Amino acid sequence: MEKFKSGFVALVGRTNVGKSTLVNLLVGEKVSAIANKVQTTRTAIKGIVNRENSQIIFIDTPGIHKPKTKLNETMIDTSFGSLGDADLVLFLIEADSKDIGKGDKRILEKIKENNKKAILIINKIDLVEKEKLLELIELYRKEYDFSAVIPISALDNKYKEIILKEIESNLKEGPAYYDIEEYTDQTLRQLAEEIIREKALKLLDQEVPHGIYIEIEKMKLRKNKNGEELYDIEAIIYCLRNSHKGIIIGKNGEMLKRIGKMARIDMEENFGTKVNLKTWVKVKEDWQENDSIVNKFKLK
């Protein structure tokens, strides 16, 4: 009989490289907000994959970017802090990279510092010719002795099993750290916040998203008249400026309604219950420098 293996796998990479899309593909559930914008992931979210002979716990980290606020610094500390605890690192880069840029160099240095076993995942291979891809692989192999190099498209399900098998082969024998029914250690409240933020990121103009922060003020499970379970959820979308508040609410409240509707549909799918969602928008100019809020994004 095969021995049971387990371990923590950190996904690291520059902002917007496709880490959240990849972790959702591997876990098979939506545990990490996906949006084509900088700084979508702010905390180290764990997704759990239970297989016949293994349990893989993914830590999806914030993308590496140039810090401008306390929040940015905390996010980068979270990314690099998660490397120390990981048994294996998945380093995600883009196939159309011409060389090793500053951000990727910094990540490589941290992997070297921690002397971590690492798999290089090259995403978005549909964007380049095979010859360019081989040159990129050679460039990175000279820099570090990766356990494996896997070129992929994170949107394509066929790569899921290839990556999971490679991860499994690099893990040590160990126990299941979480119940096999679980797929994330986030609370439902955190998942609800993530879902609302993802929808806002997808729908809003470029200048607004990173100035938003979601807080669930109320989340209560009750039964409706038909005896069906229902979550009453009240959420506040905090933004940095009054002008942003207007954009988030939209003409006649249309934008806020769209965000709320998309978030509610996703929550009902994730929670397996009906959801009654109410959202408000408030201005909090200094929240990115506010310790009590920023501390929520620290690695736990």
mmCIF file with all atom_site columns, N, CA and C in Angstrom, residues 40-70:
data_model
loop_
_atom_site.group_PDB
_atom_site.id
_atom_site.type_symbol
_atom_site.label_atom_id
_atom_site.label_alt_id
_atom_site.label_comp_id
_atom_site.label_asym_id
_atom_site.label_entity_id
_atom_site.label_seq_id
_atom_site.pdbx_PDB_ins_code
_atom_site.Cartn_x
_atom_site.Cartn_y
_atom_site.Cartn_z
_atom_site.occupancy
_atom_site.B_iso_or_equiv
_atom_site.pdbx_formal_charge
_atom_site.auth_seq_id
_atom_site.auth_comp_id
_atom_site.auth_asym_id
_atom_site.auth_atom_id
_atom_site.pdbx_PDB_model_num
ATOM 1  N N  . THR A 1 40 ? -5.054 41.415 -6.347 1.00 0.00 ? 40 THR A N  1
ATOM 2  C CA . THR A 1 40 ? -6.338 40.772 -6.051 1.00 0.00 ? 40 THR A CA 1
ATOM 3  C C  . THR A 1 40 ? -6.249 39.999 -4.742 1.00 0.00 ? 40 THR A C  1
ATOM 4  N N  . THR A 1 41 ? -5.184 39.222 -4.587 1.00 0.00 ? 41 THR A N  1
ATOM 5  C CA . THR A 1 41 ? -5.016 38.436 -3.361 1.00 0.00 ? 41 THR A CA 1
ATOM 6  C C  . THR A 1 41 ? -4.238 39.241 -2.334 1.00 0.00 ? 41 THR A C  1
ATOM 7  N N  . ARG A 1 42 ? -4.804 39.390 -1.137 1.00 0.00 ? 42 ARG A N  1
ATOM 8  C CA . ARG A 1 42 ? -4.133 40.185 -0.109 1.00 0.00 ? 42 ARG A CA 1
ATOM 9  C C  . ARG A 1 42 ? -3.624 39.329 1.049  1.00 0.00 ? 42 ARG A C  1
ATOM 10 N N  . THR A 1 43 ? -4.136 38.146 1.199  1.00 0.00 ? 43 THR A N  1
ATOM 11 C CA . THR A 1 43 ? -3.688 37.289 2.308  1.00 0.00 ? 43 THR A CA 1
ATOM 12 C C  . THR A 1 43 ? -3.253 35.936 1.768  1.00 0.00 ? 43 THR A C  1
ATOM 13 N N  . ALA A 1 44 ? -2.626 35.135 2.615  1.00 0.00 ? 44 ALA A N  1
ATOM 14 C CA . ALA A 1 44 ? -2.200 33.799 2.187  1.00 0.00 ? 44 ALA A CA 1
ATOM 15 C C  . ALA A 1 44 ? -3.372 32.834 2.376  1.00 0.00 ? 44 ALA A C  1
ATOM 16 N N  . ILE A 1 45 ? -4.111 32.607 1.317  1.00 0.00 ? 45 ILE A N  1
ATOM 17 C CA . ILE A 1 45 ? -5.310 31.776 1.391  1.00 0.00 ? 45 ILE A CA 1
ATOM 18 C C  . ILE A 1 45 ? -4.945 30.318 1.161  1.00 0.00 ? 45 ILE A C  1
ATOM 19 N N  . LYS A 1 46 ? -5.440 29.455 2.014  1.00 0.00 ? 46 LYS A N  1
ATOM 20 C CA . LYS A 1 46 ? -5.137 28.039 1.853  1.00 0.00 ? 46 LYS A CA 1
ATOM 21 C C  . LYS A 1 46 ? -6.267 27.328 1.128  1.00 0.00 ? 46 LYS A C  1
ATOM 22 N N  . GLY A 1 47 ? -5.900 26.567 0.119  1.00 0.00 ? 47 GLY A N  1
ATOM 23 C CA . GLY A 1 47 ? -6.846 25.684 -0.550 1.00 0.00 ? 47 GLY A CA 1
ATOM 24 C C  . GLY A 1 47 ? -6.363 24.264 -0.314 1.00 0.00 ? 47 GLY A C  1
ATOM 25 N N  . ILE A 1 48 ? -7.280 23.351 -0.088 1.00 0.00 ? 48 ILE A N  1
ATOM 26 C CA . ILE A 1 48 ? -6.892 21.994 0.298  1.00 0.00 ? 48 ILE A CA 1
ATOM 27 C C  . ILE A 1 48 ? -7.328 20.992 -0.777 1.00 0.00 ? 48 ILE A C  1
ATOM 28 N N  . VAL A 1 49 ? -6.378 20.156 -1.208 1.00 0.00 ? 49 VAL A N  1
ATOM 29 C CA . VAL A 1 49 ? -6.686 19.101 -2.173 1.00 0.00 ? 49 VAL A CA 1
ATOM 30 C C  . VAL A 1 49 ? -6.491 17.756 -1.483 1.00 0.00 ? 49 VAL A C  1
ATOM 31 N N  . ASN A 1 50 ? -7.581 16.997 -1.375 1.00 0.00 ? 50 ASN A N  1
ATOM 32 C CA . ASN A 1 50 ? -7.518 15.663 -0.784 1.00 0.00 ? 50 ASN A CA 1
ATOM 33 C C  . ASN A 1 50 ? -7.506 14.625 -1.894 1.00 0.00 ? 50 ASN A C  1
ATOM 34 N N  . ARG A 1 51 ? -6.431 13.832 -1.931 1.00 0.00 ? 51 ARG A N  1
ATOM 35 C CA . ARG A 1 51 ? -6.300 12.777 -2.932 1.00 0.00 ? 51 ARG A CA 1
ATOM 36 C C  . ARG A 1 51 ? -6.225 11.432 -2.215 1.00 0.00 ? 51 ARG A C  1
ATOM 37 N N  . GLU A 1 52 ? -6.244 10.359 -2.988 1.00 0.00 ? 52 GLU A N  1
ATOM 38 C CA . GLU A 1 52 ? -6.281 9.019  -2.381 1.00 0.00 ? 52 GLU A CA 1
ATOM 39 C C  . GLU A 1 52 ? -5.125 8.793  -1.407 1.00 0.00 ? 52 GLU A C  1
ATOM 40 N N  . ASN A 1 53 ? -3.926 9.235  -1.810 1.00 0.00 ? 53 ASN A N  1
ATOM 41 C CA . ASN A 1 53 ? -2.752 8.988  -0.967 1.00 0.00 ? 53 ASN A CA 1
ATOM 42 C C  . ASN A 1 53 ? -2.048 10.255 -0.508 1.00 0.00 ? 53 ASN A C  1
ATOM 43 N N  . SER A 1 54 ? -2.764 11.383 -0.556 1.00 0.00 ? 54 SER A N  1
ATOM 44 C CA . SER A 1 54 ? -2.111 12.623 -0.125 1.00 0.00 ? 54 SER A CA 1
ATOM 45 C C  . SER A 1 54 ? -3.104 13.721 0.225  1.00 0.00 ? 54 SER A C  1
ATOM 46 N N  . GLN A 1 55 ? -2.596 14.675 1.006  1.00 0.00 ? 55 GLN A N  1
ATOM 47 C CA . GLN A 1 55 ? -3.333 15.921 1.238  1.00 0.00 ? 55 GLN A CA 1
ATOM 48 C C  . GLN A 1 55 ? -2.366 17.066 0.946  1.00 0.00 ? 55 GLN A C  1
ATOM 49 N N  . ILE A 1 56 ? -2.761 17.913 -0.034 1.00 0.00 ? 56 ILE A N  1
ATOM 50 C CA . ILE A 1 56 ? -1.920 19.044 -0.435 1.00 0.00 ? 56 ILE A CA 1
ATOM 51 C C  . ILE A 1 56 ? -2.606 20.326 0.013  1.00 0.00 ? 56 ILE A C  1
ATOM 52 N N  . ILE A 1 57 ? -1.894 21.148 0.784  1.00 0.00 ? 57 ILE A N  1
ATOM 53 C CA . ILE A 1 57 ? -2.466 22.416 1.260  1.00 0.00 ? 57 ILE A CA 1
ATOM 54 C C  . ILE A 1 57 ? -1.768 23.555 0.527  1.00 0.00 ? 57 ILE A C  1
ATOM 55 N N  . PHE A 1 58 ? -2.543 24.280 -0.287 1.00 0.00 ? 58 PHE A N  1
ATOM 56 C CA . PHE A 1 58 ? -1.988 25.378 -1.075 1.00 0.00 ? 58 PHE A CA 1
ATOM 57 C C  . PHE A 1 58 ? -2.077 26.703 -0.326 1.00 0.00 ? 58 PHE A C  1
ATOM 58 N N  . ILE A 1 59 ? -0.988 27.456 -0.392 1.00 0.00 ? 59 ILE A N  1
ATOM 59 C CA . ILE A 1 59 ? -0.980 28.803 0.163  1.00 0.00 ? 59 ILE A CA 1
ATOM 60 C C  . ILE A 1 59 ? -0.839 29.739 -1.030 1.00 0.00 ? 59 ILE A C  1
ATOM 61 N N  . ASP A 1 60 ? -1.921 30.438 -1.357 1.00 0.00 ? 60 ASP A N  1
ATOM 62 C CA . ASP A 1 60 ? -1.898 31.376 -2.490 1.00 0.00 ? 60 ASP A CA 1
ATOM 63 C C  . ASP A 1 60 ? -1.513 32.742 -1.938 1.00 0.00 ? 60 ASP A C  1
ATOM 64 N N  . THR A 1 61 ? -0.381 33.246 -2.376 1.00 0.00 ? 61 THR A N  1
ATOM 65 C CA . THR A 1 61 ? 0.151  34.473 -1.766 1.00 0.00 ? 61 THR A CA 1
ATOM 66 C C  . THR A 1 61 ? -0.089 35.705 -2.628 1.00 0.00 ? 61 THR A C  1
ATOM 67 N N  . PRO A 1 62 ? -0.061 36.894 -2.000 1.00 0.00 ? 62 PRO A N  1
ATOM 68 C CA . PRO A 1 62 ? -0.188 38.126 -2.789 1.00 0.00 ? 62 PRO A CA 1
ATOM 69 C C  . PRO A 1 62 ? 0.948  38.249 -3.793 1.00 0.00 ? 62 PRO A C  1
ATOM 70 N N  . GLY A 1 63 ? 0.651  38.837 -4.941 1.00 0.00 ? 63 GLY A N  1
ATOM 71 C CA . GLY A 1 63 ? 1.665  39.033 -5.981 1.00 0.00 ? 63 GLY A CA 1
ATOM 72 C C  . GLY A 1 63 ? 2.744  40.004 -5.547 1.00 0.00 ? 63 GLY A C  1
ATOM 73 N N  . ILE A 1 64 ? 3.966  39.773 -6.011 1.00 0.00 ? 64 ILE A N  1
ATOM 74 C CA . ILE A 1 64 ? 5.089  40.650 -5.663 1.00 0.00 ? 64 ILE A CA 1
ATOM 75 C C  . ILE A 1 64 ? 5.025  41.913 -6.524 1.00 0.00 ? 64 ILE A C  1
ATOM 76 N N  . HIS A 1 65 ? 5.010  43.046 -5.832 1.00 0.00 ? 65 HIS A N  1
ATOM 77 C CA . HIS A 1 65 ? 4.932  44.337 -6.521 1.00 0.00 ? 65 HIS A CA 1
ATOM 78 C C  . HIS A 1 65 ? 5.687  45.375 -5.691 1.00 0.00 ? 65 HIS A C  1
ATOM 79 N N  . LYS A 1 66 ? 5.830  46.587 -6.194 1.00 0.00 ? 66 LYS A N  1
ATOM 80 C CA . LYS A 1 66 ? 6.558  47.631 -5.486 1.00 0.00 ? 66 LYS A CA 1
ATOM 81 C C  . LYS A 1 66 ? 5.664  48.240 -4.400 1.00 0.00 ? 66 LYS A C  1
ATOM 82 N N  . PRO A 1 67 ? 6.075  48.158 -3.128 1.00 0.00 ? 67 PRO A N  1
ATOM 83 C CA . PRO A 1 67 ? 5.194  48.636 -2.053 1.00 0.00 ? 67 PRO A CA 1
ATOM 84 C C  . PRO A 1 67 ? 5.111  50.164 -1.973 1.00 0.00 ? 67 PRO A C  1
ATOM 85 N N  . LYS A 1 68 ? 3.871  50.669 -1.802 1.00 0.00 ? 68 LYS A N  1
ATOM 86 C CA . LYS A 1 68 ? 3.683  52.114 -1.657 1.00 0.00 ? 68 LYS A CA 1
ATOM 87 C C  . LYS A 1 68 ? 2.991  52.464 -0.343 1.00 0.00 ? 68 LYS A C  1
ATOM 88 N N  . THR A 1 69 ? 2.332  51.488 0.274  1.00 0.00 ? 69 THR A N  1
ATOM 89 C CA . THR A 1 69 ? 1.617  51.743 1.538  1.00 0.00 ? 69 THR A CA 1
ATOM 90 C C  . THR A 1 69 ? 1.937  50.631 2.523  1.00 0.00 ? 69 THR A C  1
ATOM 91 N N  . LYS A 1 70 ? 1.456  50.802 3.768  1.00 0.00 ? 70 LYS A N  1
ATOM 92 C CA . LYS A 1 70 ? 1.621  49.765 4.798  1.00 0.00 ? 70 LYS A CA 1
ATOM 93 C C  . LYS A 1 70 ? 0.983  48.464 4.332  1.00 0.00 ? 70 LYS A C  1
#
